[in-house]
mmCIF file with all atom_site columns, C-alpha atoms in Angstrom:
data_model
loop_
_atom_site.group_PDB
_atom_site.id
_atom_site.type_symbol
_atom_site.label_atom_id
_atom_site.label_alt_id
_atom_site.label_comp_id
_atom_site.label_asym_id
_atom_site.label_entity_id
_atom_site.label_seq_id
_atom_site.pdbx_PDB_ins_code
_atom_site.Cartn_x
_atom_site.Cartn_y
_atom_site.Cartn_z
_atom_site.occupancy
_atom_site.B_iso_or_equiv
_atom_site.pdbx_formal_charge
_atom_site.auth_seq_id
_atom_site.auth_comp_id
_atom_site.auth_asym_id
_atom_site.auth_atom_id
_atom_site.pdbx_PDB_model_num
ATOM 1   C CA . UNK A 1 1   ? 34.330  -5.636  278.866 1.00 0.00 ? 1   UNK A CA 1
ATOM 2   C CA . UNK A 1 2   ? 35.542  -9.047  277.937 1.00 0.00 ? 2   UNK A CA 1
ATOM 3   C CA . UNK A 1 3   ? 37.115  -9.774  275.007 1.00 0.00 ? 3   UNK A CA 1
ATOM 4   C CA . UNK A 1 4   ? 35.539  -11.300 271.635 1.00 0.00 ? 4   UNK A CA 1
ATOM 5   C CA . UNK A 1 5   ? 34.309  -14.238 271.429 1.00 0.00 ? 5   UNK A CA 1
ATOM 6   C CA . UNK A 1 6   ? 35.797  -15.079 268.047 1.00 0.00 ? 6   UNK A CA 1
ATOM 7   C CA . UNK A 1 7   ? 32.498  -14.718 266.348 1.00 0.00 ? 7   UNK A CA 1
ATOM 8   C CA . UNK A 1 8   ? 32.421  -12.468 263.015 1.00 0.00 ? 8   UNK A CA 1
ATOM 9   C CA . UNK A 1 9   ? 30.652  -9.388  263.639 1.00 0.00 ? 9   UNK A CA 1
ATOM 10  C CA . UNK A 1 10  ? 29.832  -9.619  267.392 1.00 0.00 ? 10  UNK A CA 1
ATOM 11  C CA . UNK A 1 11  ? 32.382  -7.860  268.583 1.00 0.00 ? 11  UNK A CA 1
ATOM 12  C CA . UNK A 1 12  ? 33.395  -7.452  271.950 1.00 0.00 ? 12  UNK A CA 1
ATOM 13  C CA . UNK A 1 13  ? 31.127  -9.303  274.657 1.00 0.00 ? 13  UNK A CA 1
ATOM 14  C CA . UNK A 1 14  ? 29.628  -7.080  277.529 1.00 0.00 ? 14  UNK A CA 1
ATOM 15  C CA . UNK A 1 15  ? 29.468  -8.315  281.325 1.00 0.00 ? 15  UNK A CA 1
ATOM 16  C CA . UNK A 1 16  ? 25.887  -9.000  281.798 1.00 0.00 ? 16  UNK A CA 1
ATOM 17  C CA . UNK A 1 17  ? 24.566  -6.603  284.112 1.00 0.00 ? 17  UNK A CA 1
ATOM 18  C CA . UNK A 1 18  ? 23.073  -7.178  287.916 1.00 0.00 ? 18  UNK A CA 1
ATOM 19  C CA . UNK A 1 19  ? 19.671  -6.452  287.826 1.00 0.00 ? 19  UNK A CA 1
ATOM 20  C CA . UNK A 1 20  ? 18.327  -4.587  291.719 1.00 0.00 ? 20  UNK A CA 1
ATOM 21  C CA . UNK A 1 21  ? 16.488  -7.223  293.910 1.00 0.00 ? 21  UNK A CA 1
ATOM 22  C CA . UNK A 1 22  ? 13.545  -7.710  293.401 1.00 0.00 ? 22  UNK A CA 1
ATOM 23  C CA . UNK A 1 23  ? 11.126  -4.804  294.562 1.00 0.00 ? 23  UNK A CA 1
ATOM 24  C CA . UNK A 1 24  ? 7.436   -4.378  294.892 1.00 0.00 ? 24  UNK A CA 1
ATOM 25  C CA . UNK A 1 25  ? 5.177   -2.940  292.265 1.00 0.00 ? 25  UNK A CA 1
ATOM 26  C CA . UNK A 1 26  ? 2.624   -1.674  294.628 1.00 0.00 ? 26  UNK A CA 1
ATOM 27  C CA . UNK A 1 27  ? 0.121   -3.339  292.489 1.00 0.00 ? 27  UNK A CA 1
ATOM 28  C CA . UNK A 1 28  ? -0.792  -5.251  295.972 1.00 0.00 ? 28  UNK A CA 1
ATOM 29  C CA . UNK A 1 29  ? -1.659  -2.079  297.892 1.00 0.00 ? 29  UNK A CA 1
ATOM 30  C CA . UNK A 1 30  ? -4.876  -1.254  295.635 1.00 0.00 ? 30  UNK A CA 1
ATOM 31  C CA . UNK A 1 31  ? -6.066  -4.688  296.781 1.00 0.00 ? 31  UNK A CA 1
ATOM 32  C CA . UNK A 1 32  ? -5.646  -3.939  300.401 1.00 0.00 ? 32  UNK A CA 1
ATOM 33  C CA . UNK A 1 33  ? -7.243  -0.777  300.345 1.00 0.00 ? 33  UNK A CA 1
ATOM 34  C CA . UNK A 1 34  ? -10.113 -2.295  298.388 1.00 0.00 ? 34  UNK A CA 1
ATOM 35  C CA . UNK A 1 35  ? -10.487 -5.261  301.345 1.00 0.00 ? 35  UNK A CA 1
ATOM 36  C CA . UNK A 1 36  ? -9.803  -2.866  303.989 1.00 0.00 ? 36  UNK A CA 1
ATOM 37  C CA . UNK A 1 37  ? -13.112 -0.593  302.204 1.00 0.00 ? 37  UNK A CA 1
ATOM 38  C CA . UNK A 1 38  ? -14.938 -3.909  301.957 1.00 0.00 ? 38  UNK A CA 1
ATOM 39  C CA . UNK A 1 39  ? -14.897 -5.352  305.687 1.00 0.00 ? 39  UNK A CA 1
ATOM 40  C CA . UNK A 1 40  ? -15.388 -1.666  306.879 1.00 0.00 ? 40  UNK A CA 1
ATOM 41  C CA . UNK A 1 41  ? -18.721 -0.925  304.894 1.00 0.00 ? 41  UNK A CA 1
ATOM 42  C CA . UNK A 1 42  ? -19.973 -4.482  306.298 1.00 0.00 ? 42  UNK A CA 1
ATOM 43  C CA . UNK A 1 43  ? -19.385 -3.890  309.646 1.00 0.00 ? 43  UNK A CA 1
ATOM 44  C CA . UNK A 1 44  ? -20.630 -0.785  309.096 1.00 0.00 ? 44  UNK A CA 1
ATOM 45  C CA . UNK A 1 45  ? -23.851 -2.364  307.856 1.00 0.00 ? 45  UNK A CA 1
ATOM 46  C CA . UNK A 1 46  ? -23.571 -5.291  310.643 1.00 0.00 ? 46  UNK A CA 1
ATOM 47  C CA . UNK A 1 47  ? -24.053 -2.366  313.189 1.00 0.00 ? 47  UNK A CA 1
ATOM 48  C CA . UNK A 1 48  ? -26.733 -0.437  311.471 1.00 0.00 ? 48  UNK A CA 1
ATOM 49  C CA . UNK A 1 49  ? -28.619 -3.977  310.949 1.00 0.00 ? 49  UNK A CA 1
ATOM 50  C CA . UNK A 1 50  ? -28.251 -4.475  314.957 1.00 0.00 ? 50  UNK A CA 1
ATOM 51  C CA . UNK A 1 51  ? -29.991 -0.925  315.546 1.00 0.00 ? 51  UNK A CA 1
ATOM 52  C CA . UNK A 1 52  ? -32.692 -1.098  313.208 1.00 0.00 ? 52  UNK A CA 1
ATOM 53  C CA . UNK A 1 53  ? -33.719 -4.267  315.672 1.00 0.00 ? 53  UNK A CA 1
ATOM 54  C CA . UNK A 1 54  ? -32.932 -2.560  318.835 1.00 0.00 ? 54  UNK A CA 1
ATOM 55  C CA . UNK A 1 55  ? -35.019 1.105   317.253 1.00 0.00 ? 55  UNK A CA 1
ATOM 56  C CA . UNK A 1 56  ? -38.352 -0.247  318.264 1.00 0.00 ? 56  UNK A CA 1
ATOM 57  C CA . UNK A 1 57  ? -37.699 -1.233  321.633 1.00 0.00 ? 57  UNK A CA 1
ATOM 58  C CA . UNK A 1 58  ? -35.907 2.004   322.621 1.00 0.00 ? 58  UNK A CA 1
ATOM 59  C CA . UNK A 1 59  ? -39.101 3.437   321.170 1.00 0.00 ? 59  UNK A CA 1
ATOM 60  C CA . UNK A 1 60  ? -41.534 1.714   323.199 1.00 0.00 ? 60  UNK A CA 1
ATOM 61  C CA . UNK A 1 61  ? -39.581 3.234   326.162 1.00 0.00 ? 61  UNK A CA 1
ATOM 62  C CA . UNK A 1 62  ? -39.002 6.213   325.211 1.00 0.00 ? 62  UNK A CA 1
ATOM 63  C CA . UNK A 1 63  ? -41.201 9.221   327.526 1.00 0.00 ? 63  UNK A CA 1
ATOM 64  C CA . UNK A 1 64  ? -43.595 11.922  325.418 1.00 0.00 ? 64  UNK A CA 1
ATOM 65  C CA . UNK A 1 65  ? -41.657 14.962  324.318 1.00 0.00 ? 65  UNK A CA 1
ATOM 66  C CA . UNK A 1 66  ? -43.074 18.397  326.352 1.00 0.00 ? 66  UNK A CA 1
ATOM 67  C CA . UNK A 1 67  ? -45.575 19.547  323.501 1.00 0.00 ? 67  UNK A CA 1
ATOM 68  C CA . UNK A 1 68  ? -43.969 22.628  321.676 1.00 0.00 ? 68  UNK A CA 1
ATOM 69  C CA . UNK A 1 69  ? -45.152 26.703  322.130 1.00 0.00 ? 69  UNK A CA 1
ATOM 70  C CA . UNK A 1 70  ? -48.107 27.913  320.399 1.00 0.00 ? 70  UNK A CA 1
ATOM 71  C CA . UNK A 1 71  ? -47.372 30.823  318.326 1.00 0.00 ? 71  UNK A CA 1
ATOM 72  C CA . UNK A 1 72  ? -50.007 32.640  320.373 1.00 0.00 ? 72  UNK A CA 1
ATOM 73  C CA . UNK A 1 73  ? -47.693 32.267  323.506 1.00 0.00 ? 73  UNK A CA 1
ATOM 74  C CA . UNK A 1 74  ? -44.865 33.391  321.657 1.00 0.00 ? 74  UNK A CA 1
ATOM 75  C CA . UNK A 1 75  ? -46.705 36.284  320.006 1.00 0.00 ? 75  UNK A CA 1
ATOM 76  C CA . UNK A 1 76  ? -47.669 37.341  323.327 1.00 0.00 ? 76  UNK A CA 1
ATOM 77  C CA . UNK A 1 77  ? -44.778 37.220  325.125 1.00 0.00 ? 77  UNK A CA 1
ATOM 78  C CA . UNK A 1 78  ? -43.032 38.758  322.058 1.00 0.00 ? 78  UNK A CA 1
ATOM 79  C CA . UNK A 1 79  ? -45.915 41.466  322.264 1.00 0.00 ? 79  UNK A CA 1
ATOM 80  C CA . UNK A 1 80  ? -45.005 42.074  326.001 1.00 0.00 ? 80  UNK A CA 1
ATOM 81  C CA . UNK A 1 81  ? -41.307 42.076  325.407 1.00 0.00 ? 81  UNK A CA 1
ATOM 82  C CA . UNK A 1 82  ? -41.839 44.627  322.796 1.00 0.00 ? 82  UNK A CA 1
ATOM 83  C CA . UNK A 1 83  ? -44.334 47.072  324.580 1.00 0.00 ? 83  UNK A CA 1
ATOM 84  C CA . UNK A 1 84  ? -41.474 46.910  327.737 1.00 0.00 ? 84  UNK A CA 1
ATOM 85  C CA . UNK A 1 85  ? -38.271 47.923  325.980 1.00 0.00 ? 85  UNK A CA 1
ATOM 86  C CA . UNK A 1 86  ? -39.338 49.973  322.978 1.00 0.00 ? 86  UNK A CA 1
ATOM 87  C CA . UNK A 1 87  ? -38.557 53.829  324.898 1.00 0.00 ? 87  UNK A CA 1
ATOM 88  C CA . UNK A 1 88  ? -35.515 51.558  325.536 1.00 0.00 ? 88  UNK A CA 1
ATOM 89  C CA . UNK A 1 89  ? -34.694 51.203  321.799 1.00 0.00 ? 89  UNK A CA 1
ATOM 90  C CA . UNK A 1 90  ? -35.475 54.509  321.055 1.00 0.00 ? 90  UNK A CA 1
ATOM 91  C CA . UNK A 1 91  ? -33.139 56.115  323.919 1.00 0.00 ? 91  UNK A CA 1
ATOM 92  C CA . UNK A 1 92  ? -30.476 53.747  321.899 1.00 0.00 ? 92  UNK A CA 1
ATOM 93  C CA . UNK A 1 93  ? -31.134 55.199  318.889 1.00 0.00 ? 93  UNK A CA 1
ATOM 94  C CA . UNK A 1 94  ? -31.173 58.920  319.998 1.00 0.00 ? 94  UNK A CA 1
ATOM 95  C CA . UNK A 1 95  ? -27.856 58.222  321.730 1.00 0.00 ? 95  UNK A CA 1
ATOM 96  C CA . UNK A 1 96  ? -26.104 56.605  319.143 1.00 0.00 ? 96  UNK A CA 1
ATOM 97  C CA . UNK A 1 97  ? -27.655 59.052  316.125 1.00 0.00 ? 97  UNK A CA 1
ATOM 98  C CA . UNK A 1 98  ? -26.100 61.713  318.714 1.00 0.00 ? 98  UNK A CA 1
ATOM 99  C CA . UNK A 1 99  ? -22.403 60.706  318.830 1.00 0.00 ? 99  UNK A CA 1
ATOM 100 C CA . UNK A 1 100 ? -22.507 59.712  315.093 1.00 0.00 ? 100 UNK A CA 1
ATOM 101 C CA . UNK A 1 101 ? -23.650 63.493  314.162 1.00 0.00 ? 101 UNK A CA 1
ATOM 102 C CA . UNK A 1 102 ? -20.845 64.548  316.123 1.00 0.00 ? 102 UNK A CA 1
ATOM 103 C CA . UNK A 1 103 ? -18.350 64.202  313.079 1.00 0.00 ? 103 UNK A CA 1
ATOM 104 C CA . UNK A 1 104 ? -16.245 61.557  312.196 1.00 0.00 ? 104 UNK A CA 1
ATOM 105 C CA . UNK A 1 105 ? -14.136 59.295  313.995 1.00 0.00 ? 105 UNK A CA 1
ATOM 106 C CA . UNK A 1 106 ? -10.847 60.802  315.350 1.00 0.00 ? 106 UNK A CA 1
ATOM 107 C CA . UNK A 1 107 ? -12.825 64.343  315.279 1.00 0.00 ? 107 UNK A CA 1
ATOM 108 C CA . UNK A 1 108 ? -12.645 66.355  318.186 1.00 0.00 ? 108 UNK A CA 1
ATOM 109 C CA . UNK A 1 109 ? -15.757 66.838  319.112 1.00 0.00 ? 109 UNK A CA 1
ATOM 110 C CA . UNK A 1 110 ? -16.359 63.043  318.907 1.00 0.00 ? 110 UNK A CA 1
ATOM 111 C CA . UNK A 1 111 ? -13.638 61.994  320.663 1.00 0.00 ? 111 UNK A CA 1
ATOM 112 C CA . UNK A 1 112 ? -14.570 64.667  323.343 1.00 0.00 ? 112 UNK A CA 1
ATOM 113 C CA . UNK A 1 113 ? -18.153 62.936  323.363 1.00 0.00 ? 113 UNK A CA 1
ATOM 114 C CA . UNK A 1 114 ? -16.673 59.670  323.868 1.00 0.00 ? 114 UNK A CA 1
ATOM 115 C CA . UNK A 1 115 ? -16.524 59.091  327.796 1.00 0.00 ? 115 UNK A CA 1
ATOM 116 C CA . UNK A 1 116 ? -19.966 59.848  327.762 1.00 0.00 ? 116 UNK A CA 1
ATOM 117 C CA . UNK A 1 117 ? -21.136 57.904  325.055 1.00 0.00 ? 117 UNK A CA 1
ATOM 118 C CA . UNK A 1 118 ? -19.746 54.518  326.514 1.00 0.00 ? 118 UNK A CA 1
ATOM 119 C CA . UNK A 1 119 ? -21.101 55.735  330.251 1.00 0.00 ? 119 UNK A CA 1
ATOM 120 C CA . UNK A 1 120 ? -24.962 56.333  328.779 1.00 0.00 ? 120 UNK A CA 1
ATOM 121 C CA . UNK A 1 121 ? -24.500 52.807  326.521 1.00 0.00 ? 121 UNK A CA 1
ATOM 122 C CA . UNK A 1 122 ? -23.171 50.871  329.867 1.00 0.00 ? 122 UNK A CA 1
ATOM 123 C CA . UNK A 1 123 ? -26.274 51.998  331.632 1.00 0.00 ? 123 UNK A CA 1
ATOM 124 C CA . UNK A 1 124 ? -28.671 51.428  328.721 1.00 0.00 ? 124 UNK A CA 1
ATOM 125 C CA . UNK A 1 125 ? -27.412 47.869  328.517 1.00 0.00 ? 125 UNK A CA 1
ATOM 126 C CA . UNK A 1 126 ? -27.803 46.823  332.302 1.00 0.00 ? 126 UNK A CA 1
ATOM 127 C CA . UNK A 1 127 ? -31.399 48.423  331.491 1.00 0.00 ? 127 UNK A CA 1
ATOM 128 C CA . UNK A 1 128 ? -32.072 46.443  328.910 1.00 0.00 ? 128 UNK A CA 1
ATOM 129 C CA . UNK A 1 129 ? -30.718 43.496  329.676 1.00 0.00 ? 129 UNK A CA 1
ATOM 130 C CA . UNK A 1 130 ? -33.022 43.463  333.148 1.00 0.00 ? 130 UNK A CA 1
ATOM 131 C CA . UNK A 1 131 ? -36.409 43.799  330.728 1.00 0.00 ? 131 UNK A CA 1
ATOM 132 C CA . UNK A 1 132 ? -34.713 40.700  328.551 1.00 0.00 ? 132 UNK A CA 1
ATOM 133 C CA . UNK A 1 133 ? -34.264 38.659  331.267 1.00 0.00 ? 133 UNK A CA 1
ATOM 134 C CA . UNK A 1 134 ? -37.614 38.972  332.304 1.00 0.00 ? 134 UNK A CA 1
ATOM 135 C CA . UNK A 1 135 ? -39.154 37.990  328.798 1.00 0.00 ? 135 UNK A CA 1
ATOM 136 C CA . UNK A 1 136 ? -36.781 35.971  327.603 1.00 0.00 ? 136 UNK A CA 1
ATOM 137 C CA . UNK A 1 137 ? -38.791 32.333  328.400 1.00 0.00 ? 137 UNK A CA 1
ATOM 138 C CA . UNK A 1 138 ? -39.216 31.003  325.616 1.00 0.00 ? 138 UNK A CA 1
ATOM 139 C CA . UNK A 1 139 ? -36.217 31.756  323.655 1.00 0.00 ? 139 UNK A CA 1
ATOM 140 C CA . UNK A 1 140 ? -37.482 33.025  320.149 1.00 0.00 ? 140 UNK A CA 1
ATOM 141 C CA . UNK A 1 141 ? -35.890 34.895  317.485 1.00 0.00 ? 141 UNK A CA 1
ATOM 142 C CA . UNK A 1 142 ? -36.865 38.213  319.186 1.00 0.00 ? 142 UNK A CA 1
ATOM 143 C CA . UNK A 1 143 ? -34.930 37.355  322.400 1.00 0.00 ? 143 UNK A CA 1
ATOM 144 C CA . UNK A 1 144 ? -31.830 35.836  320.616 1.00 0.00 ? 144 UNK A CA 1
ATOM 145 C CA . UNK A 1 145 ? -31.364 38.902  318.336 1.00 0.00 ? 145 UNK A CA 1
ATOM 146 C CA . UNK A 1 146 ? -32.453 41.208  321.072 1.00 0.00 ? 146 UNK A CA 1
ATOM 147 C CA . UNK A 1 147 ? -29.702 40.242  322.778 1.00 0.00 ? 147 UNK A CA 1
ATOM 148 C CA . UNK A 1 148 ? -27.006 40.103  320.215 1.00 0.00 ? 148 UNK A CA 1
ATOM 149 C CA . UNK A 1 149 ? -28.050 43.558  319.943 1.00 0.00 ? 149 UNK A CA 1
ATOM 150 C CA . UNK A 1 150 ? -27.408 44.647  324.027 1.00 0.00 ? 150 UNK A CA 1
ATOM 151 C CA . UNK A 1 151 ? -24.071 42.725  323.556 1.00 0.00 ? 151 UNK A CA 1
ATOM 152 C CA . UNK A 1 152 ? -22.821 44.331  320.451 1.00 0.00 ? 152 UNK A CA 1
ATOM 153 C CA . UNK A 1 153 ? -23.922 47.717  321.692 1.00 0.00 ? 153 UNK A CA 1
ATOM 154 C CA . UNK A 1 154 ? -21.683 46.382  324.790 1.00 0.00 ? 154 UNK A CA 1
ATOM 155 C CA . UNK A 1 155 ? -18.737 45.460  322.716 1.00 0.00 ? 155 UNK A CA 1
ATOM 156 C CA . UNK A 1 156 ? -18.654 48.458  320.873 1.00 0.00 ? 156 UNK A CA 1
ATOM 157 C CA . UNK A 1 157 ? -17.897 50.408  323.553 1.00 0.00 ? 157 UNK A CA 1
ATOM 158 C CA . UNK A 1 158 ? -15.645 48.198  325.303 1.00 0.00 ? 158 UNK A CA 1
ATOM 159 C CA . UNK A 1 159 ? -13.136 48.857  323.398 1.00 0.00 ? 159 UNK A CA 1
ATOM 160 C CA . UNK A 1 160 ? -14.383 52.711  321.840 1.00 0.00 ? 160 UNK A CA 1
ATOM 161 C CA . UNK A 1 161 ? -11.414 55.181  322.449 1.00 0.00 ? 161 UNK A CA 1
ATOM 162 C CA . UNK A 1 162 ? -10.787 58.548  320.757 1.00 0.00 ? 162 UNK A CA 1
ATOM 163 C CA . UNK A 1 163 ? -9.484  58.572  317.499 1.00 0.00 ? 163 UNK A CA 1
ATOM 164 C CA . UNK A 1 164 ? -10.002 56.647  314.152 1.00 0.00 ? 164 UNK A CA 1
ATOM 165 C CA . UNK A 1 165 ? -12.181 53.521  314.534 1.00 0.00 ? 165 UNK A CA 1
ATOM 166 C CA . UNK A 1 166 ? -10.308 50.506  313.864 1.00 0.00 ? 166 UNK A CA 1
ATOM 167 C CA . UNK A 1 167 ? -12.266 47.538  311.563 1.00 0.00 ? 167 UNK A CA 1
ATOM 168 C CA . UNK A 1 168 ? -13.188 46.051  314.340 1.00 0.00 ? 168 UNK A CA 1
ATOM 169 C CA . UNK A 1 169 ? -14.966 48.706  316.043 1.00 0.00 ? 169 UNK A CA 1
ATOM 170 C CA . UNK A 1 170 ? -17.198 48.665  312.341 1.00 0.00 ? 170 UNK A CA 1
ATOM 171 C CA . UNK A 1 171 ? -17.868 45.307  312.124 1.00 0.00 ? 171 UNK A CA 1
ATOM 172 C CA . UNK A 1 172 ? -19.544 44.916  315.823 1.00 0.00 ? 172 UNK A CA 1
ATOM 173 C CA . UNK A 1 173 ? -21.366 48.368  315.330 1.00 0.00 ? 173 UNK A CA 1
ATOM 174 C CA . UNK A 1 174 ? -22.881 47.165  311.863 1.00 0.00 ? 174 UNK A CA 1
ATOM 175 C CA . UNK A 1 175 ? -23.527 43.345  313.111 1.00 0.00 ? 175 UNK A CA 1
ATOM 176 C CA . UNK A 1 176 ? -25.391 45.620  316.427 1.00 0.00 ? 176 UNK A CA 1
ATOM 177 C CA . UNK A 1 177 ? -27.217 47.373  313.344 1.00 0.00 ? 177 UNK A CA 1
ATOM 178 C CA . UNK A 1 178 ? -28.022 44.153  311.537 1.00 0.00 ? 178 UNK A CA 1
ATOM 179 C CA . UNK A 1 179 ? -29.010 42.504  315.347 1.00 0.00 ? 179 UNK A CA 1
ATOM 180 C CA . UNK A 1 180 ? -31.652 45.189  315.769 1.00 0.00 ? 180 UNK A CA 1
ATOM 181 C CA . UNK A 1 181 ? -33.514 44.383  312.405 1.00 0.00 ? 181 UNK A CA 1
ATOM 182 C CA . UNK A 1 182 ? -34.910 41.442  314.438 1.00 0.00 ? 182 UNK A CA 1
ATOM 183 C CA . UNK A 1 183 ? -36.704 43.611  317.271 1.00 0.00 ? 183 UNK A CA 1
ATOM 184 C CA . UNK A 1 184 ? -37.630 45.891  314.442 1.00 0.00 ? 184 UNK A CA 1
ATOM 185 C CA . UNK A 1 185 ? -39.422 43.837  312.631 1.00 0.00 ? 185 UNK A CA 1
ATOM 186 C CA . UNK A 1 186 ? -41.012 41.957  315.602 1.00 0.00 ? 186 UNK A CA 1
ATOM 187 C CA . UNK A 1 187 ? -42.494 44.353  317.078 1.00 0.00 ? 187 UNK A CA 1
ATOM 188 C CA . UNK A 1 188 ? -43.915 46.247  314.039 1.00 0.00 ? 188 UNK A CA 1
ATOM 189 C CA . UNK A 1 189 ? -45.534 43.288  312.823 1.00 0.00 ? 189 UNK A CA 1
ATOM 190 C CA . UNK A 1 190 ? -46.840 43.423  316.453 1.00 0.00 ? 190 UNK A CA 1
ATOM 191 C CA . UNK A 1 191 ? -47.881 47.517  315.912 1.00 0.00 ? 191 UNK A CA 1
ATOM 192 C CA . UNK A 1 192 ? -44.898 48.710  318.589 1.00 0.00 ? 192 UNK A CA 1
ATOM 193 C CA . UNK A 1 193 ? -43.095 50.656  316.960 1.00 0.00 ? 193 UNK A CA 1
ATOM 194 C CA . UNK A 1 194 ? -39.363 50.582  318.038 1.00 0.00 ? 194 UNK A CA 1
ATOM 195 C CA . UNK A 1 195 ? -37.687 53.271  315.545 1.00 0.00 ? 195 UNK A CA 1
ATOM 196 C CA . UNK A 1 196 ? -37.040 56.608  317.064 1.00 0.00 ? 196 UNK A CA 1
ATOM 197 C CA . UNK A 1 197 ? -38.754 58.665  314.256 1.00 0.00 ? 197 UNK A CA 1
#
């Protein structure tokens, strides 16, 4: 403080104070950004502009696409597919309706059953698979789920031990379950008949 400057009723004078340096408001940043967006977007359209003139002549050049599967080859080879490895399905689905009647996971008599159960669904597999591979040109929906169905039966006993199934083990067998809805309805709209009645 410094003392009065003699003037009634000001009393004592204060130091003035030291303001910081001068700093930046950031207002200049927005603007930047806002440039920056500008030039980007016009390049952006300077490039597009360049390949809507090139687009024709790449055209001109380019060779006939392979014309695409009739649904009558499809529906035949889907018809072929399914005549071949329906007993196939329904061996699956006696073996698995088997084991499941055996009791639930962790029983005894399932996890006596198991050995066997993985043996008969590693054969079925290489089976199946051999009948896929030879129908599986084109790929269609009945060959892609066909096959997520062999490979999740697969899976599933990969890694099937005795005892309590773990989540995993329920998640493959009910995506195998889900898989074989494709196959199923295939071939019934088809008149095979896949389900093991």
């Amino acid at each position: 403080m410094y003392p009065s400057s003699g003037v009634p009723g000001t009393g004592p004078v204060q130091a003035p104070q030291m303001l910081p340096p001068h700093t930046r408001s950031g207002r200049g940043l927005p603007l930047g950004l806002a440039l920056a967006a500008v030039l980007l977007s016009t390049a952006a359209l300077v490039v597009a502009l360049i390949g809507l003139v090139r687009e024709p002549d790449q055209a001109s050049r380019a060779e006939p696409s392979p014309p695409a599967t009739t649904t009558a080859a499809t529906d035949l080879g889907d018809q072929a597919l399914c005549e071949k490895i329906a007993p196939l399905i329904k061996e699956s689905s006696r073996n698995k309706t088997d084991f499941t009647g055996l009791g639930e996971p962790g029983s005894p008599e399932r996890n006596a059953e198991v050995p066997s159960f993985v043996e008969k669904t590693q054969d079925w597999a290489s089976r199946a698979q051999k009948i896929l591979d030879e129908h599986a040109e084109p790929p269609r929906y009945l060959t892609r789920t066909l096959q997520r169905y062999i490979d999740d039966l697969r899976l599933f006993v990969d890694g099937l031990r005795p005892g309590p199934s773990p989540d995993s083990d329920r998640a493959i067998w009910t995506d195998g379950v889900a898989a074989l809805n494709g196959p199923l309805q295939v071939c019934a709209a088809l008149g095979v008949e896949l389900w093991q009645r």
